[in-house]
Structure formats: structure tokens, C-alpha cells
């Protein structure tokens, strides 16, 4: 079959990649204590302990049910500390404005038109507000988010500081601006607006940075849940059955391994902004081309649903017509927000070579 | 063990039920297991501090075999009287789950344990605690201590893979789901809220395992 000539209005080509627009540092866990009326940040150390487990996996055969001594890593709130913090920095970059790599100039131009029109219709403001919601609600703390009764999220940017009460914000639906402002415990509505517009500006124009810290009151000795390392079998240490994420740091003259949260895991939490999947029983899910929810193995935008990123971008002409006709965020349909959120996420988005026109 | 605490089996009235289900976000953020553990501990606490004529029974309708072994699932259904379930709801552990927004609305409903209807029992299976290396060692030591012959020792047995291991503090509790018919006889459960293999307390719950078995049969 003869290959079709590439259309001027296509989002599909064999080689296409977008750089991620949200650059996130590794998150670091600290215990907080008071010394001489000063708050001291103590790195939370990853330690090792031995436990006598029991072989319980399926098809364990002759080892089934036998004692299975193993060593695991763990992290707890250090003695003398009354709270913990999880801290990271976030740099927002305008990487969705054009492909990072593309083998077709027409396709590259089409993506630039899409991003420019999306910016003109203030679409990035919508994404920015959603990202702020996921910073303010503390989702990035993952399981730790449910281990305390009092907590706060502090965001420092452009000489301003704003603090939210995460417990007054839900996870399922994006609250309106009034609710977000009501969740502010330090700072005011102008700080909130500045944060949203700063992120929108970062996505659309120039880099924007902020520091985020989640602080929760917890008891000394209470378990903390850093990221868990995926250890490839060839690198596996048979003596250690659970390996936690950690980074070396120096604390009071000695090197300690500080508990950390992977930047990818923080990023996955922040991009829980897909509120356009239209599937009952699910609130916001992480933006991914197929709308997968790893924890429940559900796929909300499977190819058959015609809602995946790859399905939606097939209609380049309709998408561009719609977005170039939009003058306000309310004119932008959810599918286009989803398309753009995927470009902000970044990744390799080339069309499969099977049947590729490029 | 304190003499003030209730021990052994008690009767579950089964006239009311309470489903505890984590919110989707708690599951997605990795805290689903925390909810189940907290509820199971609350039931144990309530039964230990309650009356043996009014125990709370527990069902784990989402219990299933996965790649990593048997898992409890995310839902816990409690059966009891309205009073016993209210006592569980009043415990700190449950209030903490509500305070942190980890569970959906907790509403006590009326339950019907009609004889003849299908359901499942969650039984504590202690057979796997025997014929382990430790059990054999303890048996030998006991026999030597008493000066009695031990008799022929069986080799250690394998661990049944259809058991779920729960941990209460340092105590492991091995559970098996038994699909059966609600009999109408009084439901007798332990302080953990589970029955025993010899007297399975079948609760009127359509479990995931039963659904799968029905689908396979169809």
C-alpha cells in the first residue's frame, strides 16, 4: 500500500517526544524538634531491622508456611521529634509549547499551534489551578497523608509564602476558588492567585520555581513511608527484602541515609488532574495516555473507549478548530485539557510504526 | 491476660451490618491496608471489652488470591446488633479513620440472616500452626519435660495457600473463606470476629470468591 502524504494538520508522526514541564526534586523527610525555641530539622534515617516472617506467597511449595527470617528497611519519626516534614522543589517550564524531538515539521507546527491557541484561551490557567490543588491537598505525601490529624502544606515562591490546610481539601473533585482560598491558613487570596498565575506562566512562557513542604504532627517512633525501591533481580540483595528510597547526607558530623520520596512519585501525585475521564467511581486520576490507575489496575481510557491520548489526537483538524475558536477556559473541552496535560507530562508519544503515515 | 476481658466465643446477633469501605483516594495513595487493619483491631477491641452475648462478626468480601498471595481486599463488613456496632463506631480507631477522611460514610443497616440464603464464613484455621518446625520442636521439648513418649513424628506440612494471614500485634491469625448456606443457628464467633472450621458462621455476604466461583460454574 502506498504511504499517504503527511497531512499539514496531523498530531501523529513516528518520532515525537515532549520534555516534562514539571521538574521535581527528590522529596526529603525530616523530623522536627524544638531546641532552644528553634525548630530543628533532623534527617529521618533509613534503618534496618530483622523480622521473623512466614513464607506466605502462592505456590511456595515445600517452604510454605515456614519461618522466613528477613531483614527489612524502615523509617520512623526520630526520638524527640513531634512532627515530620517532606520537602521538595518544583520548577515549572514551558516544555509543552513545542516538541522536544519531532521528525516531521508539519506535525511540530501543529503542536505549536495547539499550544499557542491553548495559551491564548487561558487553558494553562486551568491546569495550573489543578496542580495547585494537588500541592495544597498534600496528595504527594501518599500514605503518609493519612497518618496524622494535623498537617499543613507551605509553598514558597517569588518572595511569598502561602500555607494550606490539606485536610480541608478533598481528593476527588477540584474545589472552587473560594474553597481553595478558605483552606489557606497563612497568606491570602492574592497569594493563591499569584501561585496559580505563576504556574500558568511557567507552563506558557518562562520558568517558575517554588519550594513545597508538607508538615504533619506525628509521634516519635511512628512509621514513615518513603518511596520503595524497585530492585532488579540481578542487583537484589538476598539479605534485604524491602529497600526504601534514601539519599546520603551529613548530619552533625556523620553521614546518614535520609529517607526520600522519589521525584517520579511526587510527580505522579501532582498530575492527578485528569478530571475529564467521565468514569463513575473515580475522581481525579493521574494523567497518562491510557488513564491507568495502578493501584486498582483499572484503565479508564483504554483504546476501545476512544478516549486515550492517541485516539483523541487523531482528530487534529477538529482539535485545532475547537481550540483556535476558544476565547476563554470555559470554551475548552476536557479532551483538549487532557491532551495538553499529557504534553505537560511529557514522554515519547510517537505513533506506532505499524500503519504509521510518517 | 486480664480477667476483665472477654475471651472465647460469643454470639453475634447478625441483625445489623456496617460496611467499612476506604475512599478511592486512600486506596490509591496506599492506605487501604491501614483502614482494614484499623477496623479489624477495633472489632477485636470491642469484642474483648464487650459482652459474649453480643459479639461483632467480620466479613472480608474482597478477600482474594493475587500474585503475592491471599489478600484481604479493601472492604470490611461487620455484623452484630445495632448496639454492638455502635460500640465499634465509638472507638478511637474508627473515629480516626473518619476524622482523616479515609472511609466512606459509615451507615449501619438492617441485616437479614435468612436460613437458606448463600453466603460466606470467615473461619480461623489453626491447622497450619501444627506440624511446623517450631511446633515439632516444642512437642519434643514438652514430651521430654513430661517424660512421655512423643510417638511417631509427622514431617512438617506445607502451608495452605488459600489462607489469609492477618496480624494482631504479634499474633498471626490465619483465615479461610468458606462459601456456604446461612443455617439460621446462632452465629458464634471469636473475639476477632471470625468463626471456627467446625462451626462456620455463614454470613449473608456475596463475596468476590463466591462471585468468581459462580462465574466459573456458569
GROMACS .gro file of C-alpha atoms in nm, chain A residues 54-61 64-65 139 142-143 145-149 171 272 281-282 284-285 293 295-296, chain B residues 24-31 34 65-69 96 99-102 133 156-159 161 165 174:
model
   54
   54UNK     CA    1   0.644  -1.659   5.732
   55UNK     CA    2   0.660  -1.780   5.374
   56UNK     CA    3   0.311  -1.700   5.253
   57UNK     CA    4   0.324  -1.640   4.881
   58UNK     CA    5   0.120  -1.854   4.647
   59UNK     CA    6   0.281  -2.178   4.529
   60UNK     CA    7   0.551  -2.162   4.793
   61UNK     CA    8   0.572  -2.547   4.782
   64UNK     CA    9   0.525  -2.274   5.250
   65UNK     CA   10   0.441  -2.157   5.597
  139UNK     CA   11  -0.154   1.413   4.789
  142UNK     CA   12   0.092   0.945   4.964
  143UNK     CA   13   0.032   0.703   5.252
  145UNK     CA   14  -0.102   1.185   5.422
  146UNK     CA   15  -0.330   0.959   5.631
  147UNK     CA   16  -0.102   0.918   5.932
  148UNK     CA   17  -0.170   1.248   6.106
  149UNK     CA   18  -0.459   1.461   6.224
  171UNK     CA   19  -0.905   1.436   4.654
  272UNK     CA   20  -0.368   1.362   3.943
  281UNK     CA   21  -1.648   0.574   4.082
  282UNK     CA   22  -1.323   0.754   4.011
  284UNK     CA   23  -0.918   1.273   3.962
  285UNK     CA   24  -0.666   1.024   3.827
  293UNK     CA   25  -0.490   0.361   3.777
  295UNK     CA   26  -0.337   0.082   4.249
  296UNK     CA   27  -0.661  -0.073   4.123
  382UNK     CA   28  -1.080   0.571   4.649
  383UNK     CA   29  -0.802   0.817   4.734
  384UNK     CA   30  -0.700   0.616   5.041
  385UNK     CA   31  -0.667   0.306   4.824
  386UNK     CA   32  -0.479   0.490   4.552
  387UNK     CA   33  -0.241   0.655   4.798
  388UNK     CA   34  -0.156   0.320   4.955
  389UNK     CA   35  -0.351   0.347   5.280
  392UNK     CA   36  -0.431   0.073   5.709
  423UNK     CA   37  -0.580  -1.471   4.577
  424UNK     CA   38  -0.333  -1.246   4.399
  425UNK     CA   39   0.016  -1.278   4.260
  426UNK     CA   40   0.163  -1.210   4.603
  427UNK     CA   41  -0.069  -1.448   4.784
  454UNK     CA   42  -0.962   0.832   6.348
  457UNK     CA   43  -1.151   1.218   6.104
  458UNK     CA   44  -0.883   1.165   5.843
  459UNK     CA   45  -1.135   1.116   5.566
  460UNK     CA   46  -1.013   0.764   5.491
  491UNK     CA   47   0.933  -2.685   6.252
  514UNK     CA   48   0.637  -3.069   5.851
  515UNK     CA   49   0.340  -2.984   5.637
  516UNK     CA   50   0.309  -2.723   5.368
  517UNK     CA   51   0.119  -2.404   5.433
  519UNK     CA   52  -0.215  -2.126   5.003
  523UNK     CA   53  -0.257  -1.419   5.734
  532UNK     CA   54  -0.489  -1.744   5.961
   0.00000   0.00000   0.00000
